[in-house]
XYZ file of C-alpha atoms in Angstrom:
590
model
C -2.629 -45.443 -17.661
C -3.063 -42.259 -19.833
C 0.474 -43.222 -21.440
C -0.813 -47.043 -22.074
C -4.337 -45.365 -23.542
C -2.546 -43.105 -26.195
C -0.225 -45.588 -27.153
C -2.929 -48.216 -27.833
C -5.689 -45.485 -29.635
C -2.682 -44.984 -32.072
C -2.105 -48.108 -33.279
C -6.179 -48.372 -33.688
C -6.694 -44.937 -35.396
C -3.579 -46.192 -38.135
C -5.272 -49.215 -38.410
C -8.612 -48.067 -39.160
C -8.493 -45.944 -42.187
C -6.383 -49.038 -43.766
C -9.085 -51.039 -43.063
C -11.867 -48.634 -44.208
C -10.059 -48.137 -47.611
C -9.935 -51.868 -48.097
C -13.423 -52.365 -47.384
C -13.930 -49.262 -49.797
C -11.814 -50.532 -52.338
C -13.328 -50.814 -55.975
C -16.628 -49.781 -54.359
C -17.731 -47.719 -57.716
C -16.441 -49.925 -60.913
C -13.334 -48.677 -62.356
C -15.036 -48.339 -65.625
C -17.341 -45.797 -64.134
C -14.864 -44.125 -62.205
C -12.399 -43.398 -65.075
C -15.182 -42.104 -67.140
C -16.266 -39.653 -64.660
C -12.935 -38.621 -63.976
C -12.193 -37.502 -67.749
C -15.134 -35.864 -68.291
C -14.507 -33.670 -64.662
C -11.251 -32.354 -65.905
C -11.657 -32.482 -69.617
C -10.642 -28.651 -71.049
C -13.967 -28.751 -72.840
C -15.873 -29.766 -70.071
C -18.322 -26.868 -67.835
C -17.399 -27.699 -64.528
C -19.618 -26.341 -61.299
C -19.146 -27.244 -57.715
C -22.138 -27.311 -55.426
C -25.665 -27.098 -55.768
C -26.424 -25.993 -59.719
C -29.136 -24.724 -61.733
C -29.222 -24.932 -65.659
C -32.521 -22.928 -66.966
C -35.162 -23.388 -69.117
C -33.414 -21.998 -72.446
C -29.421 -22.271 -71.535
C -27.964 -24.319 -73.933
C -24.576 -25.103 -73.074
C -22.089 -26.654 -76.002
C -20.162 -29.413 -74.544
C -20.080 -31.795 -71.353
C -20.874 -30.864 -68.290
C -19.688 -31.784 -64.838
C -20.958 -31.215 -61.490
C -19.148 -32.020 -58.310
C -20.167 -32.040 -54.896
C -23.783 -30.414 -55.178
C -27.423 -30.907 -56.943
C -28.290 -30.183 -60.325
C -31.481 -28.838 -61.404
C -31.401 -28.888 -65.304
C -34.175 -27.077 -67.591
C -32.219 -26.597 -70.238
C -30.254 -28.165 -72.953
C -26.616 -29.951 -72.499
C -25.098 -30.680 -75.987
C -22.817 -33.414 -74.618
C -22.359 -36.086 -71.827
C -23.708 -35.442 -68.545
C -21.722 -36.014 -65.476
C -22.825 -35.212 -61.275
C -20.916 -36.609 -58.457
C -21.829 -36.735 -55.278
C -24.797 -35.251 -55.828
C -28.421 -35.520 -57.955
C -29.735 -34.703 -60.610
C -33.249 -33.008 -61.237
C -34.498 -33.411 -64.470
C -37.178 -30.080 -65.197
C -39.750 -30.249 -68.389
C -38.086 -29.415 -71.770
C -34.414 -30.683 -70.414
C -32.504 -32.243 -73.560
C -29.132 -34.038 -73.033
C -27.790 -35.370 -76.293
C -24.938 -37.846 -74.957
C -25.423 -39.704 -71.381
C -25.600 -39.235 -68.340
C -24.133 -40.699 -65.029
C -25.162 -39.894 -61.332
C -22.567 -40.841 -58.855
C -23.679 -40.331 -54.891
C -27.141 -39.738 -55.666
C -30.314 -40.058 -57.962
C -32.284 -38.933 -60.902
C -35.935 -37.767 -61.166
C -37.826 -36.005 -63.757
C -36.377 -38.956 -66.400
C -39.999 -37.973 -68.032
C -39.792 -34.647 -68.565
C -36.517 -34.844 -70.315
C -35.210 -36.158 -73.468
C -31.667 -37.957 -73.123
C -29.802 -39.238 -76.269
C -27.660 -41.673 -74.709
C -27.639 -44.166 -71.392
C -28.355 -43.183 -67.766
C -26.152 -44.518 -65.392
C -26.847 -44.198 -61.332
C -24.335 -45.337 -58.459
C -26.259 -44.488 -55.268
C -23.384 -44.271 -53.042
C -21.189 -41.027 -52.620
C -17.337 -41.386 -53.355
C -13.889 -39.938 -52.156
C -12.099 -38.137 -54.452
C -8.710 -36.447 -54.356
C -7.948 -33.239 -55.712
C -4.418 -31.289 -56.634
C -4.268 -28.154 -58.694
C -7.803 -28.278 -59.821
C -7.581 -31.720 -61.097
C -9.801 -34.463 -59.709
C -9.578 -37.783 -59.484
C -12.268 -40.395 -58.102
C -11.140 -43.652 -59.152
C -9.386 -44.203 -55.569
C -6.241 -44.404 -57.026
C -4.441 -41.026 -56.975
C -0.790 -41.682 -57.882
C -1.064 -40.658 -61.096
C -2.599 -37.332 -60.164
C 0.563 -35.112 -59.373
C 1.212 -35.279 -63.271
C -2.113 -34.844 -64.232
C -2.133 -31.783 -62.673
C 1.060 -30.550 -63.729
C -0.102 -31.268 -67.638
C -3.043 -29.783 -67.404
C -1.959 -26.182 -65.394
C 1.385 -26.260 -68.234
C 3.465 -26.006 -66.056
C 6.877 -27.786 -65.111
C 7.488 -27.040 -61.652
C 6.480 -24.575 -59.532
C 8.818 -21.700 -58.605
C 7.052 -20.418 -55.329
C 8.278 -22.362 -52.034
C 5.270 -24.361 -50.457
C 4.727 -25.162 -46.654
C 5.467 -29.249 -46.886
C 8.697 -30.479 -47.097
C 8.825 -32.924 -50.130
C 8.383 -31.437 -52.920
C 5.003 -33.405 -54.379
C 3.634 -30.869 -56.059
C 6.319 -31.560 -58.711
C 6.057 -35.045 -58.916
C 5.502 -35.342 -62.160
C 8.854 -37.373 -63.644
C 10.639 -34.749 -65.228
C 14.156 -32.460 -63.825
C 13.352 -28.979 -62.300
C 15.894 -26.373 -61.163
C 14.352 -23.162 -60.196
C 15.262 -20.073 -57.568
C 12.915 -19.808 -54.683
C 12.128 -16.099 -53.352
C 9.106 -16.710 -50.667
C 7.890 -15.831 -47.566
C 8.849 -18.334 -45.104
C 5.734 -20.236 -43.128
C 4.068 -17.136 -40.371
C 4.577 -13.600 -39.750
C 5.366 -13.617 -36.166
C 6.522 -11.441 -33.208
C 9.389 -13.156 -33.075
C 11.136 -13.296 -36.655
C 8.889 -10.600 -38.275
C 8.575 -11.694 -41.647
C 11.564 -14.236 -42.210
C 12.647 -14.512 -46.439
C 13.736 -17.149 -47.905
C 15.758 -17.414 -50.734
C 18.064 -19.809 -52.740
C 18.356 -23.078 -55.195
C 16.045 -26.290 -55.637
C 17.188 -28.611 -58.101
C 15.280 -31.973 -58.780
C 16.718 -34.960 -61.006
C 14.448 -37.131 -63.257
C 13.216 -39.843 -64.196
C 11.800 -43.013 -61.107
C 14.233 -42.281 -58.713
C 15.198 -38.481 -58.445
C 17.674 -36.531 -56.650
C 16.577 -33.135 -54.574
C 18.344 -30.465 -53.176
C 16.986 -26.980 -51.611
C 19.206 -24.834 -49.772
C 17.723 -21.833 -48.771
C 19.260 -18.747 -46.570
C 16.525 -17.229 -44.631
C 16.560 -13.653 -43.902
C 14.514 -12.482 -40.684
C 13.164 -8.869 -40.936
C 12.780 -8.329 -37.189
C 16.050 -8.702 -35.118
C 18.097 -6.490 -33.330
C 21.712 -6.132 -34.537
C 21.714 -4.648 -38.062
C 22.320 -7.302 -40.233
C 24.508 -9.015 -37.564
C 23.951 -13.255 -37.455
C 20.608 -13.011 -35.056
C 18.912 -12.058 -38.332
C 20.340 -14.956 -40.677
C 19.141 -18.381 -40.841
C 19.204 -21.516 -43.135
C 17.116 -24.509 -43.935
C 19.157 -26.826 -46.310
C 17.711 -30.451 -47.271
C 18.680 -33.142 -49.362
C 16.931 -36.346 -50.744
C 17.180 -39.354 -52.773
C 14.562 -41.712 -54.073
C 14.809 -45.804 -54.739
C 13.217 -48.223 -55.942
C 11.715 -47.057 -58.897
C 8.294 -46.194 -57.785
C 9.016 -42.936 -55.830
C 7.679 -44.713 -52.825
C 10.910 -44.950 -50.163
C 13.382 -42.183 -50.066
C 16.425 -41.372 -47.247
C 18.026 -37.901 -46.422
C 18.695 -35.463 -44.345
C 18.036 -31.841 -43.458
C 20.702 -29.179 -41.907
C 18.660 -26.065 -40.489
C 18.824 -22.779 -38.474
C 15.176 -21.536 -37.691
C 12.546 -20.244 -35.516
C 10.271 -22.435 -35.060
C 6.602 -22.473 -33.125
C 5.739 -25.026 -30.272
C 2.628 -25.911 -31.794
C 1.151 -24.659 -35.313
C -1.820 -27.402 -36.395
C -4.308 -25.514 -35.086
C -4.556 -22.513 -37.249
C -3.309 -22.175 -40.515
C -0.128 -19.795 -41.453
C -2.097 -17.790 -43.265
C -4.679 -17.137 -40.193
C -1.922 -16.315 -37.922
C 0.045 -13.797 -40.074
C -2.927 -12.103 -40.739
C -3.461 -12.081 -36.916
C 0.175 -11.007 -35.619
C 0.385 -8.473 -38.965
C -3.613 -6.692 -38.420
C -5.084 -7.766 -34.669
C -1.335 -7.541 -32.573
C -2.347 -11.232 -31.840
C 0.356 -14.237 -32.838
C -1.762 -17.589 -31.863
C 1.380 -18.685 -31.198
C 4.873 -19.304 -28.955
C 8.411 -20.152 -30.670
C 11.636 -21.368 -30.113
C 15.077 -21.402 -31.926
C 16.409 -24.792 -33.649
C 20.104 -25.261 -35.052
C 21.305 -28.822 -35.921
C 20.631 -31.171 -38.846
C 18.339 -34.778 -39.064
C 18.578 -37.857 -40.888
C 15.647 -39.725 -42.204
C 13.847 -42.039 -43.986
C 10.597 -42.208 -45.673
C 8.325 -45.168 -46.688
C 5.110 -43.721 -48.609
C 4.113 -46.334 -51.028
C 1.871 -44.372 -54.054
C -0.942 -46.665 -54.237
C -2.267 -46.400 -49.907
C -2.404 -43.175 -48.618
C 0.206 -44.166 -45.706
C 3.563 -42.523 -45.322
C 6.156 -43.617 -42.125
C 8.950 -41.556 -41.225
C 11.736 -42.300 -38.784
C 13.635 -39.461 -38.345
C 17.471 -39.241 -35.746
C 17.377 -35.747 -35.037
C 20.635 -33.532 -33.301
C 20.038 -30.464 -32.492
C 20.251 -27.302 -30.031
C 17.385 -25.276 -28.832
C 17.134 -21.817 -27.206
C 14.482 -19.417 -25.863
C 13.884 -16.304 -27.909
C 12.277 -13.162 -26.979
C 9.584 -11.371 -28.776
C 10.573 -8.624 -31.145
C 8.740 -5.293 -32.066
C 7.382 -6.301 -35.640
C 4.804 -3.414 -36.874
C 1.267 -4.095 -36.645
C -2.232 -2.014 -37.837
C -3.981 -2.361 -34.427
C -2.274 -1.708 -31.243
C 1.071 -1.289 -32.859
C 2.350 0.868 -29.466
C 1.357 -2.083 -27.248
C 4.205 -4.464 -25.847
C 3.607 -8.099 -27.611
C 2.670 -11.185 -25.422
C 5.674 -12.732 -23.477
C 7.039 -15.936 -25.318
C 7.666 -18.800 -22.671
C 11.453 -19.743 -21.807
C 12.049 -23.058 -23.536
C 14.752 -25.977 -22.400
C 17.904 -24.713 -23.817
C 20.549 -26.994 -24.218
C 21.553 -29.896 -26.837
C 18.807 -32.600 -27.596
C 19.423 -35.763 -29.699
C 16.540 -38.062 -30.232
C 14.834 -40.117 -32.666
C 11.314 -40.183 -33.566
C 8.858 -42.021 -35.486
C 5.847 -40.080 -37.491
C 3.130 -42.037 -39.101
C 0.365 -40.802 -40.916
C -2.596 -41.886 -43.105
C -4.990 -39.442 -45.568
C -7.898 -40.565 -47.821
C -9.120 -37.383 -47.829
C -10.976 -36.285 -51.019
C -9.507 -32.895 -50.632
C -6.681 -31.881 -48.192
C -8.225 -28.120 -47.560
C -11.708 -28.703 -47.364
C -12.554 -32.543 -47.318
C -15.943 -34.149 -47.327
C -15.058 -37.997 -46.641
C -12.422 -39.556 -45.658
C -9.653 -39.931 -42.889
C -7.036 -38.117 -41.099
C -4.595 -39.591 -38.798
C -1.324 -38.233 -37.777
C 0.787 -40.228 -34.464
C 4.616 -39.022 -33.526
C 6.255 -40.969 -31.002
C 10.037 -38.832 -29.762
C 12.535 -40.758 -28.056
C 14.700 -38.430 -26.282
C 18.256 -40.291 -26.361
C 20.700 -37.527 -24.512
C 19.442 -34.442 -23.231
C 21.313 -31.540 -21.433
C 17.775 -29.189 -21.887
C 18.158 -27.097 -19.144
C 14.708 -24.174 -17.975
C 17.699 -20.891 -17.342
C 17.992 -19.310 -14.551
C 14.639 -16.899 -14.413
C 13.428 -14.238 -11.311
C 10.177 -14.142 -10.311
C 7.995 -11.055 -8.903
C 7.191 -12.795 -5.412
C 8.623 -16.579 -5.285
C 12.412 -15.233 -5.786
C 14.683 -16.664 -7.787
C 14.147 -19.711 -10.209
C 17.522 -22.032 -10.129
C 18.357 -23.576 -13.293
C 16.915 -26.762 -13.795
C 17.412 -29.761 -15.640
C 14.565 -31.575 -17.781
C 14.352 -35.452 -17.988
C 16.876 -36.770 -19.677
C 15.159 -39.274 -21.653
C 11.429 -38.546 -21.680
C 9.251 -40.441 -24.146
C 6.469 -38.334 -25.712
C 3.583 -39.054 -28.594
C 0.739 -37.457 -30.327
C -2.192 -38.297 -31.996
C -4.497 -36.328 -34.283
C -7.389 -38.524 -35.710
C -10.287 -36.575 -38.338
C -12.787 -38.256 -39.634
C -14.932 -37.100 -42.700
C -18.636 -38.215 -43.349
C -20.739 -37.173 -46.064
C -24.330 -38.228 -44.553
C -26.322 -36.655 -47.847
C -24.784 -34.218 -50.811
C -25.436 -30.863 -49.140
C -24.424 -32.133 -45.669
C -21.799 -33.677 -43.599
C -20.263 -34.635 -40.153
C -16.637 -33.827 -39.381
C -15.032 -35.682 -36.130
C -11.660 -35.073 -34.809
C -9.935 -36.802 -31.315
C -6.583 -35.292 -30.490
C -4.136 -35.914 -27.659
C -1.067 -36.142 -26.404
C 0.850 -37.298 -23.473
C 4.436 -37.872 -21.709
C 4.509 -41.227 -22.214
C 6.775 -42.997 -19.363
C 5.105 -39.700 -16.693
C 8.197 -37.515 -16.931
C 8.138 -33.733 -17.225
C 8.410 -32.928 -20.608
C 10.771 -29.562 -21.740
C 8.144 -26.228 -22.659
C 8.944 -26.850 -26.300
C 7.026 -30.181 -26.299
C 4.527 -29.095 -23.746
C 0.825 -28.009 -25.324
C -1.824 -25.617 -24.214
C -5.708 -25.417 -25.093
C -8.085 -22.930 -25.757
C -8.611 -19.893 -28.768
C -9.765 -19.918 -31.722
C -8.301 -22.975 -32.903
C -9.124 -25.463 -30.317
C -11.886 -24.005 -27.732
C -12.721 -20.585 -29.491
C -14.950 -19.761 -26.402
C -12.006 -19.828 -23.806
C -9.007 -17.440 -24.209
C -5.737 -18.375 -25.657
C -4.172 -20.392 -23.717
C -6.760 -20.881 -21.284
C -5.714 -24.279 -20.343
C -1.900 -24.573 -19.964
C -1.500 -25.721 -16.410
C -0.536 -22.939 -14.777
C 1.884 -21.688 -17.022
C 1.426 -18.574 -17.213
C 0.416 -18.037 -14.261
C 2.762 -15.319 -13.358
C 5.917 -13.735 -15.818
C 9.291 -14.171 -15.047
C 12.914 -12.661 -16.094
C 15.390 -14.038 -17.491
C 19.247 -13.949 -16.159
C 21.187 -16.645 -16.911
C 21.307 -17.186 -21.053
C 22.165 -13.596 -22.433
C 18.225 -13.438 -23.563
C 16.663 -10.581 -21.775
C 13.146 -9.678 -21.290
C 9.922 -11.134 -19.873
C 9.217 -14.587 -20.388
C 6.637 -17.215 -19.221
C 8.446 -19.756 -16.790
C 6.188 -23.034 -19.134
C 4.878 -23.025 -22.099
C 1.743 -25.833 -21.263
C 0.925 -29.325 -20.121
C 2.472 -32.655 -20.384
C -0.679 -34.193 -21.662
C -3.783 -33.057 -23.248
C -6.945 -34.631 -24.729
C -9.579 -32.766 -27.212
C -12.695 -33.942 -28.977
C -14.603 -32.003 -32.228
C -17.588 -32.402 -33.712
C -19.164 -30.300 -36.447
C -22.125 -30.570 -38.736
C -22.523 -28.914 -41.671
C -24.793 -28.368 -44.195
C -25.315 -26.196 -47.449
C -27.791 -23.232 -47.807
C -28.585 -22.301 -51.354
C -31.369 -19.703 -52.405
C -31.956 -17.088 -55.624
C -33.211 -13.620 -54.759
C -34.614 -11.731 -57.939
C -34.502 -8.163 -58.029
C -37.306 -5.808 -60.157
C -40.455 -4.436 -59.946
C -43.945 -4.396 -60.728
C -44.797 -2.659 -63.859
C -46.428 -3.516 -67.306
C -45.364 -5.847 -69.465
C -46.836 -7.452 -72.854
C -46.475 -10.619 -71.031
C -47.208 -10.266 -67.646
C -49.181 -12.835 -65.830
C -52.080 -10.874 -65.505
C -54.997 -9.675 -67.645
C -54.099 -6.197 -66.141
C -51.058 -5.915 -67.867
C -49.220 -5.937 -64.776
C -46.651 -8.487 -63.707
C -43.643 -8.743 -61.842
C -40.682 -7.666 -64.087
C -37.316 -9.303 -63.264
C -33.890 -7.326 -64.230
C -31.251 -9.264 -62.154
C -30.856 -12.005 -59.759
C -28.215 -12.975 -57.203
C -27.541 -16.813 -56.827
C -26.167 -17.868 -53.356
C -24.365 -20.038 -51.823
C -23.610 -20.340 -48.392
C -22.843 -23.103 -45.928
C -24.126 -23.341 -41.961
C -22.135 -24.772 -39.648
C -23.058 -26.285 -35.539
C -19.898 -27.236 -33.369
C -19.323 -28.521 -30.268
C -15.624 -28.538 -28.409
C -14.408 -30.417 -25.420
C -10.756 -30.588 -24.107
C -8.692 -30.815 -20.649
C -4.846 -30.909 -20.056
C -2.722 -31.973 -17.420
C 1.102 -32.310 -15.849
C 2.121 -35.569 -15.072
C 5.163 -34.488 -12.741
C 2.952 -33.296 -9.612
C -0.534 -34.536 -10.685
C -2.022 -30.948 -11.810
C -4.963 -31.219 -14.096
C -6.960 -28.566 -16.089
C -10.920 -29.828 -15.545
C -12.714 -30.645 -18.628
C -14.329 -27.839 -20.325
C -16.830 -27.565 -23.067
C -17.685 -25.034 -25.788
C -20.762 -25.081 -28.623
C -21.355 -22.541 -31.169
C -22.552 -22.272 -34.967
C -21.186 -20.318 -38.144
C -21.976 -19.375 -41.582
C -19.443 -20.239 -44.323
C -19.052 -18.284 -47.814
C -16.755 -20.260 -49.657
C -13.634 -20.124 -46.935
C -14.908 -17.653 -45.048
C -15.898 -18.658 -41.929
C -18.293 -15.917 -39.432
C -18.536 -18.163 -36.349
C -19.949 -17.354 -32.385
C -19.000 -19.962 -29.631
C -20.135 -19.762 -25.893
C -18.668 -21.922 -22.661
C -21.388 -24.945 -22.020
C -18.750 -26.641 -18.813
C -16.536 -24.667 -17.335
C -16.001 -25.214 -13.628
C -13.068 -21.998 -13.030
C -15.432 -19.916 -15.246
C -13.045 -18.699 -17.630
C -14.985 -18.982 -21.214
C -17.401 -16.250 -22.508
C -19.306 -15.383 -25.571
C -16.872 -14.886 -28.655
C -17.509 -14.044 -32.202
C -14.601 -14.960 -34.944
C -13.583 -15.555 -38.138
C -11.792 -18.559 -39.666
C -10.444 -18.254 -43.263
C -9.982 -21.917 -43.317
C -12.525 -25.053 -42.248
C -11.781 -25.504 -38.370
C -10.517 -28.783 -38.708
């Protein structure tokens, strides 16, 4: 029943979004949109995000553009006026010698102000999409990769970035370039791996590109014996002529974590390198893939189906330097099915987003579905403190598992909105599923008021040793559950205010017959954000029935820019194992 319930909310949630964008479609007239777009990212235009105040006496030379935010304008705008999402306050004495237009919002004080040109107002709020500081909200972002490449200068980027398809360069023209990066996480694991080597794009509709990176691992044992060497090569060609279907294949050698959506790299270097916490568990991959991609430019839907061959192992935890606790063992990794794998799996996703890092409308939907085809994924041979030894074991040979991540953005006024997210997964025809495709609940990243890990199923209920593979050390016998389901909810809202700092002292034109009046020598504008959550999730094995009761978490935050300072406390939470917890995100939560 579970299986059937996943499998039918997926084809829903990828439905939905399609259907939202087509009712959405052409909502604000193209005419509008394309002027609003060109003033936003025009070199000469004065560009401010959020809430905005222009005083009595600024004159500013130019356009101006707000996005995302209020304005409150006393002064004087030589130019076109542009605010999206957002409205504009018109204060006595406010000149504006071109026109203005008011996207997601309203204007009031049209009295007090003297405006040289039209006033245009759309009342309802827009997506827009955003790359590289360029922003588009016509609804049509294809063009936008280029955009942003013209206006930053630059052809190609030379740094390696986390996704897999180069997009950021999309922009028509060859590149060839030498990567030198860090590779995705600092970890206990792999340390810091490094990669290195050449990525070479054709041009013109239907390029050619090739990375092949070697990736050097900084914490292994063995000198620079082949434990600290990896590679990641990967190869792709385009057809068609509109960039939108592409084949190719991928031959690789990495470390790789069970499950990484729920923090950010970023968050969980910092973690592993500062705290002597890695969020996460890993694995070892060696094999290659062959795939092929259909992501037509003008919907925001990709498919993949990938055939994927490939050998996994269990890997220990290394001794990687860290500021805090840096004498303290690290946190066993669990042993993962080792043993040849060949399977073929479908991803779909879907993302109207107006911005991919901090969104305030749109969708998010993400299903996988893995077939596995032949399997010799074995758990190795492992003692235990009190049950004796654990035989080898073989996993299901053909077990059939998905996924589903579904977010959904919602701007319900311009200085507040309401984030959703439904998550799951589940062995789909009941079979045990191998540790590396197993999942576990609870931290910061899922229910920040229960402890890492809190609901795994009993996997870690106890350590166990290793004999059988060559890898020694203490391991966990699982990594999680077969199945898992989570629900998120956030509301947010903005929280601007001006504090003036000065004194009281004389003053030829002070307020007061006295001659005394407050005297004003700085001010500090602010802008911060407030956040209320609420988290719910449970897990459970489908081989003998063992579920994880439902718990529930609430909490709040304040946000500065990416900064988030958040407390969560257990509201359900029948085994009692949540508590109190204060944390930081650098990153929204979902």
């Amino acid at each position: 029943m579970r299986a059937f319930a996943l499998t039918a909310l997926m084809a829903l949630a990828l439905a939905a979004p399609l259907a939202a964008r087509a009712q959405d479609a052409g909502a604000l007239p193209a005419d509008l949109a394309q002027r609003a777009s060109r003033i936003l990212n025009d070199a000469g235009t004065r560009r401010y995000e959020g809430n905005t105040q222009i005083e009595s006496g600024d004159v500013i030379g130019g356009d101006v553009a707000v996005l995302d935010g209020d304005l409150s304008l006393g002064g004087r705008v030589e130019g076109d006026l542009v605010v999206v999402n957002g409205s504009l306050r018109l204060l006595q004495g406010a000149e504006i010698t071109g026109s203005v237009l008011v996207v997601g919002g309203d204007i009031a004080g049209q009295d007090s102000a003297e405006v040289g040109g039209e006033m245009v107002v759309f009342a309802e709020p827009v997506s827009h999409c955003r790359r590289a500081g360029v922003v588009d909200v016509t609804g049509d972002c294809t063009g936008l990769a280029a955009a942003a490449a013209d206006a930053s200068g630059q052809i190609g980027a030379a740094t390696e970035g986390e996704s897999d398809d180069w997009d950021s360069q999309d922009d028509g023209r060859g590149h060839a370039q030498f990567v030198l990066a860090t590779g995705r996480s600092y970890n206990r694991v792999e340390g810091l791996p490094i990669k290195f080597g050449p990525a070479v794009e054709t041009g013109g509709s239907n390029p050619l590109r090739v990375r092949a990176l070697a990736i050097f691992r900084t914490e292994q044992d063995g000198g620079l014996g082949p434990e600290r060497w990896g590679y990641d090569a990967r190869i792709e060609q385009f057809f068609g002529g509109r960039r939108a279907f592409r084949i190719g294949g991928r031959a690789f050698s990495v470390v790789d974590p069970i499950e990484a959506g729920h923090l950010t790299d970023l968050e969980n270097s910092l973690s592993t390198f500062v705290l002597h916490q890695d969020f996460r568990d890993h694995y070892h991959r060696r094999g290659w893939t062959a795939f092929a991609t259909l992501a037509p430019r003008q919907w925001p839907l990709s498919t993949t189906v990938e055939y994927r061959e490939e050998r996994h192992r269990s890997m220990a935890p290394g001794s990687p330097p860290a500021l805090y606790k840096n004498d303290e063992p690290w946190r066993p990794q669990p042993l993962a099915g080792e043993g040849r794998l060949s399977s073929v799996a479908t991803i779909m996703e879907v993302d109207s987003r107006s911005d991919a890092q901090d969104p305030s409308t749109g969708w998010y939907v993400r299903g996988e579905l893995e077939k596995a085809l032949r399997s010799t994924l074995t758990r190795p041979g492992a003692n235990t403190r009190d049950a004796g030894p654990l035989t080898p074991q073989l996993y299901d040979v053909k077990w059939l598992s998905g996924t589903l991540d579904i977010r959904r953005y919602n701007r319900i006024s311009p200085s507040s909105r309401l984030n959703l997210r439904l998550a799951g997964a589940a062995s789909i025809n009941g079979g045990g599923l191998p540790p590396q495709r197993q999942h576990a609940l609870g931290g910061e990243g899922t229910l920040p008021a229960f402890p890492l890990f809190a609901l795994d199923c009993g996997a870690r209920a106890e350590s166990v040793s290793e004999g059988s593979s060559g890898t020694q050390g203490n391991f966990y016998p699982r990594y999680g559950c077969d199945g898992y389901g989570l629900f998120q909810a956030e509301y947010r809202g903005d929280l601007s205010f001006r504090l003036d700092l000065g004194g009281w002292g004389d003053d030829e034109d002070a307020e007061y017959a006295d001659g005394g009046g407050w005297r004003g020598w700085a001010s500090i504008d602010a802008d911060l954000g407030w956040v209320l959550f609420v988290d719910a999730g449970r897990g459970w094995r489908g081989v003998d029935g063992y579920d994880e009761p439902t718990v529930v978490d609430v909490g709040a935050g304040v946000l500065v820019g990416d900064l988030g300072i958040y407390f969560a406390v257990p509201v359900m939470d029948d085994r009692d194992r949540g508590g109190v917890n204060f944390f930081i995100r650098l990153a929204p939560r979902f």
